[in-house]
Short mmCIF file of C-alpha atoms and ligand atoms in Angstrom, two decimals:
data_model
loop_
_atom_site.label_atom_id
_atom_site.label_comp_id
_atom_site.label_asym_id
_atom_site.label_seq_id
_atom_site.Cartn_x
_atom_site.Cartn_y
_atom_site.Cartn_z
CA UNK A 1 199.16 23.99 63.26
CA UNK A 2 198.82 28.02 63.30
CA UNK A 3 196.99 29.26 66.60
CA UNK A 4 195.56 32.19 66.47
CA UNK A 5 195.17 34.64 69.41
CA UNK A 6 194.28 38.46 69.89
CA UNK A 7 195.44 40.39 72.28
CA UNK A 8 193.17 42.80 74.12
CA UNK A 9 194.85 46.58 73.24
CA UNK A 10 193.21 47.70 76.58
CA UNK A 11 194.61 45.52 79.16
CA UNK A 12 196.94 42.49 77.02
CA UNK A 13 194.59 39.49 77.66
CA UNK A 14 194.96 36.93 75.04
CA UNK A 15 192.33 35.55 73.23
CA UNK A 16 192.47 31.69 71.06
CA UNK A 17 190.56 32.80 67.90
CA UNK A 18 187.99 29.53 68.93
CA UNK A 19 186.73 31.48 71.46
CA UNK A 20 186.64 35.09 69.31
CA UNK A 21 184.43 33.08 66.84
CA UNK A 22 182.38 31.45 69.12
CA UNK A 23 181.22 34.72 70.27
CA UNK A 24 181.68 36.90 67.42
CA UNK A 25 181.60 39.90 69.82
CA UNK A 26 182.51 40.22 73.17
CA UNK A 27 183.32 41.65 76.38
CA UNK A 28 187.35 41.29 77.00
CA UNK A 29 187.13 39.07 79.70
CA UNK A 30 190.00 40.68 81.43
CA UNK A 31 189.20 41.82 85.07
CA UNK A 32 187.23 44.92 85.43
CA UNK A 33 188.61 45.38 81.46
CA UNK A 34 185.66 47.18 79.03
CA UNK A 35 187.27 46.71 75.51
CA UNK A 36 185.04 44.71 73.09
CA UNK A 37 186.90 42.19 71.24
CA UNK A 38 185.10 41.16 67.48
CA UNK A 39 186.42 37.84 65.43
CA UNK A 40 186.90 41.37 62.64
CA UNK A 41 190.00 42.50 64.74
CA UNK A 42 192.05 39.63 63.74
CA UNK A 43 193.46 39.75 60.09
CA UNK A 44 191.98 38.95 57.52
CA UNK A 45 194.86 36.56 56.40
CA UNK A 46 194.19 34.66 59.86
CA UNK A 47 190.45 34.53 59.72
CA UNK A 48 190.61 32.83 56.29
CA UNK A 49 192.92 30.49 57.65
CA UNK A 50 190.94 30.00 60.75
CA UNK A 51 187.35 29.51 58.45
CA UNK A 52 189.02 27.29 56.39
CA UNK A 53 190.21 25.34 58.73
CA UNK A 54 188.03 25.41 61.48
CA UNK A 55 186.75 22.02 62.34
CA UNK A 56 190.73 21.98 63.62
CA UNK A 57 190.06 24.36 66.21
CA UNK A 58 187.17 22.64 68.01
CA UNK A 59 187.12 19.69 69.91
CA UNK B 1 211.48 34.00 82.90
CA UNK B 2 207.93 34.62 82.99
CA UNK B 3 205.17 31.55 84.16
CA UNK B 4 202.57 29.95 82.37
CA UNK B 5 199.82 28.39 84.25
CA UNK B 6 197.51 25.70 82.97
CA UNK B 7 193.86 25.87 84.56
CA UNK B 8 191.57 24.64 81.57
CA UNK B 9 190.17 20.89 81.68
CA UNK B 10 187.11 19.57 82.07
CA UNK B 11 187.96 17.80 85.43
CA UNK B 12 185.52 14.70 84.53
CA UNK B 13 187.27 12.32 86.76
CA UNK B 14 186.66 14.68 89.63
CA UNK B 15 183.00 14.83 89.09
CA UNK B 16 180.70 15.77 91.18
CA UNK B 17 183.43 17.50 92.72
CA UNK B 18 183.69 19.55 89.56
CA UNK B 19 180.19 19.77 88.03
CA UNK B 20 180.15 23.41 90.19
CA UNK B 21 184.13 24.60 89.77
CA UNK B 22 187.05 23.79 87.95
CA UNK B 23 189.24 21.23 89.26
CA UNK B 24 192.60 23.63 90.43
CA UNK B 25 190.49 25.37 93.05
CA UNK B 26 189.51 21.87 94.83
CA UNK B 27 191.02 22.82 98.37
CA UNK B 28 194.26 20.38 99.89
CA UNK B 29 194.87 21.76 103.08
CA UNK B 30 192.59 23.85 102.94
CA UNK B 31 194.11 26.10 100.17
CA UNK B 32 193.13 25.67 96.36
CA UNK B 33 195.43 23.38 94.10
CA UNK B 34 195.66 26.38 91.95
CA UNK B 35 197.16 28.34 94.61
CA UNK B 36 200.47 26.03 95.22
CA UNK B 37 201.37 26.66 91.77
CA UNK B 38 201.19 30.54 92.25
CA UNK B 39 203.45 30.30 95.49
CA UNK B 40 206.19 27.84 94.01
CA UNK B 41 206.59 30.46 90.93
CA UNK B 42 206.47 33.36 93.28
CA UNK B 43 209.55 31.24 95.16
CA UNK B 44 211.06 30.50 91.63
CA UNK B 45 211.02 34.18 91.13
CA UNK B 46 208.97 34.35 88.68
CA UNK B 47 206.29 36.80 89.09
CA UNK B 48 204.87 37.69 85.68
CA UNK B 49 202.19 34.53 85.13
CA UNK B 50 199.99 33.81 82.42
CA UNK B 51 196.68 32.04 83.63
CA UNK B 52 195.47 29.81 80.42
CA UNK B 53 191.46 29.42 81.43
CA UNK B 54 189.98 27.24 79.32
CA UNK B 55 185.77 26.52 79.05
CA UNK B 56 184.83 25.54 81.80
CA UNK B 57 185.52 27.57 85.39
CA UNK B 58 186.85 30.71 84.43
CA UNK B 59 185.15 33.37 86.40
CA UNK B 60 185.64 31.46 89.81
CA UNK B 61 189.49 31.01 88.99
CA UNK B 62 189.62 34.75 87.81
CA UNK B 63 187.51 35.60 91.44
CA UNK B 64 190.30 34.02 92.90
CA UNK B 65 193.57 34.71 92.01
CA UNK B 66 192.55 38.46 90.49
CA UNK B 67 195.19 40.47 89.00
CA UNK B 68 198.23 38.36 91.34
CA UNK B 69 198.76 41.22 93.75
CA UNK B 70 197.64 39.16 96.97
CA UNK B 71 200.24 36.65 96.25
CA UNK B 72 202.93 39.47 94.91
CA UNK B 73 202.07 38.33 91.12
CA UNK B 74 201.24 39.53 87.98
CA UNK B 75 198.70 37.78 86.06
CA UNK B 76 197.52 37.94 83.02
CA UNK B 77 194.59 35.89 81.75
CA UNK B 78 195.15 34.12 78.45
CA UNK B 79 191.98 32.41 77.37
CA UNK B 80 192.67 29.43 74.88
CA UNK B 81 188.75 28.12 75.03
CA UNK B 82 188.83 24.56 73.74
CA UNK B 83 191.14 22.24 75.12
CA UNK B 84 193.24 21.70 72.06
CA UNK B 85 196.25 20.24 74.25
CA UNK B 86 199.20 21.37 75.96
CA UNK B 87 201.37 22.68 72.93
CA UNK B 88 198.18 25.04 72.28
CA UNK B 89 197.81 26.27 75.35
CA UNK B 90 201.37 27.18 75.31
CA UNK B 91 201.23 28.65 71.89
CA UNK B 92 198.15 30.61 73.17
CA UNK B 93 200.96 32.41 75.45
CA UNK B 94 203.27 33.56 72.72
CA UNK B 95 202.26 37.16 72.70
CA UNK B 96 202.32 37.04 76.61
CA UNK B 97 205.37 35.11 76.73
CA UNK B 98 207.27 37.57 74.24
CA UNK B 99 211.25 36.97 74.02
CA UNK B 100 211.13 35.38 77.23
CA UNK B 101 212.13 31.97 78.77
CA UNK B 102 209.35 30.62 80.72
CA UNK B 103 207.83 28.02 82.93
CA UNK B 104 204.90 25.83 81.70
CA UNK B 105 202.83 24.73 85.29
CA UNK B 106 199.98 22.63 85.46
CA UNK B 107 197.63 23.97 87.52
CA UNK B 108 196.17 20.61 88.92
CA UNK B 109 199.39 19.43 89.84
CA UNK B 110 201.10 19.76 93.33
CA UNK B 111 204.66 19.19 94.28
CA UNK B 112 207.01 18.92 97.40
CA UNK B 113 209.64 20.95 95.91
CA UNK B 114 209.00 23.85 93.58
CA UNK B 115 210.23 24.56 90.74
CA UNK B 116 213.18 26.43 91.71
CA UNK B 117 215.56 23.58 90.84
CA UNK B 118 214.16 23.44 87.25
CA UNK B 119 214.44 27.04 86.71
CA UNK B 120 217.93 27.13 87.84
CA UNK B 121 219.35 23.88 86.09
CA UNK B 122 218.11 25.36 82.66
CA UNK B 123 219.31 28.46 83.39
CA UNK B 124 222.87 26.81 84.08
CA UNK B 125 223.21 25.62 80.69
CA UNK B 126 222.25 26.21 76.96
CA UNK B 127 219.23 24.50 76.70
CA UNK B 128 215.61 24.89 74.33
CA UNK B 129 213.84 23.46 77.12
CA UNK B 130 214.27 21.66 80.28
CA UNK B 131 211.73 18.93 81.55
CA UNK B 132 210.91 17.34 84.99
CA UNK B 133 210.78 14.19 85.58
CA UNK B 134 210.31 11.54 88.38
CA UNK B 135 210.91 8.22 88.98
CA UNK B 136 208.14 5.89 88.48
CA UNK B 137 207.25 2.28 89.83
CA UNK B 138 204.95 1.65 86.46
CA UNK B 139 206.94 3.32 83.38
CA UNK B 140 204.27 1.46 81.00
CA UNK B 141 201.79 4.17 81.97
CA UNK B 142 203.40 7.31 81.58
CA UNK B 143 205.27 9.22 78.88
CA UNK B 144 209.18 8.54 79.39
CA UNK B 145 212.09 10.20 78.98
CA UNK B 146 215.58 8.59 77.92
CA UNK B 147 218.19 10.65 78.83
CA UNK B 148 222.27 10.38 78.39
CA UNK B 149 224.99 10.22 81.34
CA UNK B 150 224.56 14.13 81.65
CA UNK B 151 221.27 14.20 81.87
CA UNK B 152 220.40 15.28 78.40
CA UNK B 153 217.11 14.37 76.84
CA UNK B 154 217.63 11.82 74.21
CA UNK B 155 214.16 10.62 73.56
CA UNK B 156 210.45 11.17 74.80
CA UNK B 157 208.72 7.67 74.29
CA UNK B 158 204.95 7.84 75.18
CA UNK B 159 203.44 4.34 77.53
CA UNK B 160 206.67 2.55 76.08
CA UNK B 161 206.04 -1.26 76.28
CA UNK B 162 209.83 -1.45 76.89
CA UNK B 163 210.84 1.62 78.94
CA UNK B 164 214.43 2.41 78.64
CA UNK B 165 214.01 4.29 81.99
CA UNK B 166 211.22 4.29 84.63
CA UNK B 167 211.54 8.29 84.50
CA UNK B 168 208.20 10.10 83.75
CA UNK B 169 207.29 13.30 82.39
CA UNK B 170 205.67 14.97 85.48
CA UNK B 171 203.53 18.51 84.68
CA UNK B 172 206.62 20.89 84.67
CA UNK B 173 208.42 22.46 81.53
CA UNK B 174 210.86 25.01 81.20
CA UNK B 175 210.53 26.57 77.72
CA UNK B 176 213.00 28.78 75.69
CA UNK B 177 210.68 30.43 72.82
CA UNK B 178 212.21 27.88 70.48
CA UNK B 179 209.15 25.97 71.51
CA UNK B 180 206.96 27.85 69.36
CA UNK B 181 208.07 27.49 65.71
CA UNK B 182 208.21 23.35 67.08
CA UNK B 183 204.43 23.94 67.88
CA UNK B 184 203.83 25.94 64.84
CA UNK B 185 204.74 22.95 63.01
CA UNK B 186 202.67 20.36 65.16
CA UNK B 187 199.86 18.41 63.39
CA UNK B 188 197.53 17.21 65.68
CA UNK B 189 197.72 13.67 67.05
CA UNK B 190 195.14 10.88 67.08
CA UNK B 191 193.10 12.49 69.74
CA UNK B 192 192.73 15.90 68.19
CA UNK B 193 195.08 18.06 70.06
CA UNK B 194 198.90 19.39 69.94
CA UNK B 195 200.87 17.25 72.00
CA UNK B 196 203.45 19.16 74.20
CA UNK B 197 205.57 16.02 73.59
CA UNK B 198 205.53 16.22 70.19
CA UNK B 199 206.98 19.92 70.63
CA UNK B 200 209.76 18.45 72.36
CA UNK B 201 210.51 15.90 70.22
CA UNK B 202 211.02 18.45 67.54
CA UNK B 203 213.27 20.21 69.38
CA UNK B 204 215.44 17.06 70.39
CA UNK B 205 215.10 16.25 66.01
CA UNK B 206 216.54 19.85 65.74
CA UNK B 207 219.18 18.83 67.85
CA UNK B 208 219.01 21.43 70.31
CA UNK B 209 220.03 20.19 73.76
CA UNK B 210 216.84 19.49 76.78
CA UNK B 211 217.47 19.55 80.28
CA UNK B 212 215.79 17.26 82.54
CA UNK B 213 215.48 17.35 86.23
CA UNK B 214 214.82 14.84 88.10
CA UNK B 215 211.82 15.58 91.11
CA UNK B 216 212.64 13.55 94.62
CA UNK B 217 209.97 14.98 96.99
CA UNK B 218 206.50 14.35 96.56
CA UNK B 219 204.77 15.16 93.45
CA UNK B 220 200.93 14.67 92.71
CA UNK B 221 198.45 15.25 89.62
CA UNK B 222 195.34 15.73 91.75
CA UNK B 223 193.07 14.10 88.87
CA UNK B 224 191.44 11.92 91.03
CA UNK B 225 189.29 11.94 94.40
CA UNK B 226 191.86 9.31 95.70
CA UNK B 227 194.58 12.13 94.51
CA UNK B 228 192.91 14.51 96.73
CA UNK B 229 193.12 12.41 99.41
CA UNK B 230 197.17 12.00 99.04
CA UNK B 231 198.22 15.50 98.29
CA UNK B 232 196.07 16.14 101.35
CA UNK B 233 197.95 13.60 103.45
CA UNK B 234 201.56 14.56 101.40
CA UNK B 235 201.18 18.75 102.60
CA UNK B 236 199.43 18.36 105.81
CA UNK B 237 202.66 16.13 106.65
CA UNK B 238 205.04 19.02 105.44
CA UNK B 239 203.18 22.13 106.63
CA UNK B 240 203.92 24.36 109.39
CA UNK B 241 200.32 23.96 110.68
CA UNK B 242 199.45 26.82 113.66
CA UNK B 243 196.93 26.71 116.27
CA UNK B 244 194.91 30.12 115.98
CA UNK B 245 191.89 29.12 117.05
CA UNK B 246 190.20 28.18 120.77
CA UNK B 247 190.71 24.45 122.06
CA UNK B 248 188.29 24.44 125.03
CA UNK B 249 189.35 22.91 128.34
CA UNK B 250 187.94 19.38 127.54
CA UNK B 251 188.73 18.70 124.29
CA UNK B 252 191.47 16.16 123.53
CA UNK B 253 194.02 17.22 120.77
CA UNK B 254 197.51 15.80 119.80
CA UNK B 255 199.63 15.83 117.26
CA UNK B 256 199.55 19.29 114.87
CA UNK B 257 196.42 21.17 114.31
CA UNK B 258 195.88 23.98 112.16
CA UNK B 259 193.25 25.89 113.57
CA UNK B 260 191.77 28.97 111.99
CA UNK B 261 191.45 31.77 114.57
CA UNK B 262 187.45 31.90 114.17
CA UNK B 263 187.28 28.25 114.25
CA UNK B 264 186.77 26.03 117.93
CA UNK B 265 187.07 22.56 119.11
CA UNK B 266 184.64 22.43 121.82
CA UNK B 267 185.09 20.42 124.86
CA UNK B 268 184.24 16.75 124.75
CA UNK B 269 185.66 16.50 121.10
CA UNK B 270 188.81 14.57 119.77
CA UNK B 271 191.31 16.25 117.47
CA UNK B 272 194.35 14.26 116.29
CA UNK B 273 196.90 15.80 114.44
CA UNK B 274 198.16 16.24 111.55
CA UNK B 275 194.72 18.35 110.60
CA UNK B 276 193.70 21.36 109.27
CA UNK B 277 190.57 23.03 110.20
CA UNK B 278 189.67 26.07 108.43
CA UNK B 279 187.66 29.24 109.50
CA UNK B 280 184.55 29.22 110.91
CA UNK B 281 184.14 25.58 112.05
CA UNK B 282 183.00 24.31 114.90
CA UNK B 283 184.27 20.58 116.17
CA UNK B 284 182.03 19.82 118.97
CA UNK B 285 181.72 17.23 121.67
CA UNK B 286 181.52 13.55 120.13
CA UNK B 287 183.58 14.13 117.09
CA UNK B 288 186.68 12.38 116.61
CA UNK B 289 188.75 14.38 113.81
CA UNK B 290 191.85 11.86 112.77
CA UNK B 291 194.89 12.21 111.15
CA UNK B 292 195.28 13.97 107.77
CA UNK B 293 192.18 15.67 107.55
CA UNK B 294 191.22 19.05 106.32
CA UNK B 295 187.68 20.53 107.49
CA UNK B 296 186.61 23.19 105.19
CA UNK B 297 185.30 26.63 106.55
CA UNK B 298 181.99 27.48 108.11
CA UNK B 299 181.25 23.60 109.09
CA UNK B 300 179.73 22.20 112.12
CA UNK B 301 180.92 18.59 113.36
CA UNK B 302 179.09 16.64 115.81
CA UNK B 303 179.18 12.68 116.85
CA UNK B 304 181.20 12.55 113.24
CA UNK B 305 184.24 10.07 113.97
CA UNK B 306 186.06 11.18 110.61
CA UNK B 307 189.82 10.85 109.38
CA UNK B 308 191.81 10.88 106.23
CA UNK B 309 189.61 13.32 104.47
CA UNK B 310 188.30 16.20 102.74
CA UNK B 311 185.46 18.53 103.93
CA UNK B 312 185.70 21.20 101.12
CA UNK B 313 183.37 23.85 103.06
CA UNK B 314 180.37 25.08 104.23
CA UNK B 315 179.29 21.24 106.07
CA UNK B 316 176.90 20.28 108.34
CA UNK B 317 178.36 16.73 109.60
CA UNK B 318 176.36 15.67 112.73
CA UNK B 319 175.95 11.74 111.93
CA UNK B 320 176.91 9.21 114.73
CA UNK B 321 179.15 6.89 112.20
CA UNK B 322 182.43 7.19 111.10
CA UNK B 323 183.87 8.35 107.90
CA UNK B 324 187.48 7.42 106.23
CA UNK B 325 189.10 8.22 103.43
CA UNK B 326 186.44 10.42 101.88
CA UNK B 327 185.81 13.86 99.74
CA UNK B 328 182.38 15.67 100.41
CA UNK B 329 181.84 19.00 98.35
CA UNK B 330 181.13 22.24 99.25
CA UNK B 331 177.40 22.24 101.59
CA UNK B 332 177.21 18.70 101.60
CA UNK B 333 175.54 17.82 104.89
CA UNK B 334 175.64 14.41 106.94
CA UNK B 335 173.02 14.35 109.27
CA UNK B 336 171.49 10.95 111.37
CA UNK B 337 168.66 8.78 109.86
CA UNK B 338 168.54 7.40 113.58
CA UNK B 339 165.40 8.90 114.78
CA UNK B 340 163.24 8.14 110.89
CA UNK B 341 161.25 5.00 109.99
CA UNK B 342 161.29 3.12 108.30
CA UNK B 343 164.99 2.54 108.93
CA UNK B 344 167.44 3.28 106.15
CA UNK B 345 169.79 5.67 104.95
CA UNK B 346 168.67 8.75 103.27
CA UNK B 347 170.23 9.88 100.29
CA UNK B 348 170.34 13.03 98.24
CA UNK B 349 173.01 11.69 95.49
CA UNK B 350 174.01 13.73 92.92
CA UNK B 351 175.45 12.67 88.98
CA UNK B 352 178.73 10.41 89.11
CA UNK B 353 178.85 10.65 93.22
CA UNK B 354 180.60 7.43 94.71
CA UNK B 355 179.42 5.83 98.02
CA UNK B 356 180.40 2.87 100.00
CA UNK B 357 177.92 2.36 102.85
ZN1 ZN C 401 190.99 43.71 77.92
#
């Protein structure tokens, strides 16, 4: 199974695409970290593959 | 070798414990699960750790360990949000993780003797991934490992009805980054998440060669309150535990006492050793404190008789009765119904809380 992640250019936290989508957009939730991480900043190959499949992803 | 600790989980067999925190930061010996982890990585040295934080409990571990520089770590949080198993959270760490060997922890587990002796048998060799293991009295109700006359991983066989060994797969993995094109290739199993077994088991298919180690101290998966109570009794056995704090002229103690330096045993009261009292706490006169108990900080004890367990924090426990072999959360209070009619105990209870009066 592919998992996803983005990592935060600001400060390297990871983020599981599950949680990117869930919000949409959000605060990095790196300590004392400002970026804004969007589900948009992935590519677009892997949100396809994450819409398509994304029952997968949740629990 | 970098370090990749698990903290995610729902903790639901912890409850009520865990309906306000996540289960790694329940205190044994007065020190969060979590942090045990962070030390025996720090002695492994292994410095650069990646925190997986699940759904639930995030900001408290975060308020906790911070960016690693109070324990001479370097964390970086890696948030895998559902708890899609082990082999995701440890795919979640690939970008982390990089080129790099590393050591999969998890975070509710707790064990005599590090993981320096992992690290160093995989090292020794030419290995995809080395695994600890312990032996077991009930091999039915753990994953096994088979292993040859060197100690090679042969085959990972999960509640075998016919063990070929009683030696179980304890939380501890030592990963080259071979592991993720194995978890790339994982489907799911029958309960909807990748199996870190399953990842091994690819790699043993590949025919790459797995350690395994074999744990002889202690080792615990705090899951469960009774869990608790054992790691508990296990570390405050094996500590170095230092008297800080004031013993008054009247109070009895024996035996070793860990006693913050803010924290008193008034005269009149009993202390018996091996115990851990944390800051803040007063034991006054009429409380018996027995063996392998931890008192949480800012508590008051008085008339309590109490032993073999856990007083998380923040306690008022002024009943005249005794407790054993018990874990009360953080501000849970035990005061006397003595004095109230009509008689009876009085009980504030909250969801999936276990008594025994
Ligand atoms: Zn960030």
């Amino acid at each position: 199974m592919r998992i996803i992640t983005h990592l935060c250019p600001a400060c390297g936290t990871v983020v599981a695409a599950n949680e990117l989508e869930n919000n949409r957009v959000m605060k990095c939730p790196g300590l004392g970290c400002q970026e804004v991480l969007r589900f948009e900043d992935l590519p677009e190959d892997a949100r396809e593959h994450f819409l398509k499949n994304r029952n997968r992803y949740q629990t | 070798m970098k370090g990749v600790l698990l903290s995610g989980g729902t903790g639901s067999r912890l409850r009520p414990i865990t309906h306000t925190g996540p289960k790694q930061l329940v205190p044994v010996a007065n020190k969060p699960v979590l942090e045990y982890a962070i030390e025996d990585l720090k002695e492994a040295d292994i410095t650069e750790i990646g925190v997986i934080l699940g759904n639930k409990g995030r900001e408290e571990i975060q308020e906790l360990l911070g960016d690693g520089s109070k324990y001479g770590v370097d964390i970086t949080y890696i948030v895998q949000g559902n708890p899609l198993g082990l082999a995701h959270a440890a795919g979640c760490a690939r970008d982390f993780v990089g080129d790099d060997d590393f050591v999969m922890y998890l975070g509710d587990n707790i064990l005599k003797s590090g993981v320096t002796d992992l690290v160093e048998n995989f090292e020794a060799g030419d290995y995809r991934a080395g695994i600890a293991l312990q032996e077991v009295d009930n091999p039915q109700a753990f994953g096994i490992a088979d292993v040859d006359e060197e100690g090679n991983v042969t085959e990972l066989i999960e509640k075998p009805d016919e063990p070929p060994t009683n030696l179980a797969l304890i939380g501890m993995y030592v990963f080259s980054p071979a592991v993720f094109n194995a978890i790339d290739d994982l489907e799911p199993s029958w309960r909807g998440e990748l199996e870190i077994t399953d990842a091994i088991q690819d790699l043993l298919e590949d025919d790459y060669e797995i350690d395994s180690h074999v744990v002889t101290g202690w080792w615990k998966d705090t899951g469960k309150p009774v869990d608790i109570l054992e790691a508990n009794r296990l570390v405050l056995e094996d500590k170095d535990l230092n008297t800080a704090g004031v013993v008054e002229d009247g109070a009895e103690t024996d035996g070793r006492i860990e006693l913050a330096d803010s924290a008193v045993i008034e005269e009149g009261a009993v202390v018996r050793g091996p115990v851990s009292i944390a800051a803040n706490t007063t034991i006054k006169s009429g409380t018996y404190v027995g063996p392998y108990t931890s008192i949480g900080a800012n508590s008051t004890l008085e008339d309590i008789h109490i032993e073999n367990s856990v007083v998380i924090g923040d306690s008022e426990i002024t009943a005249n009765g005794r407790i054993a072999d018990s874990l009360l959360g953080r501000n849970a209070n035990v005061e006397s119904a003595d004095d109230l009619l009509p008689e009876g105990r009085r009980l504030v209870v909250g969801e999936n809380s276990q008594l025994k009066l």
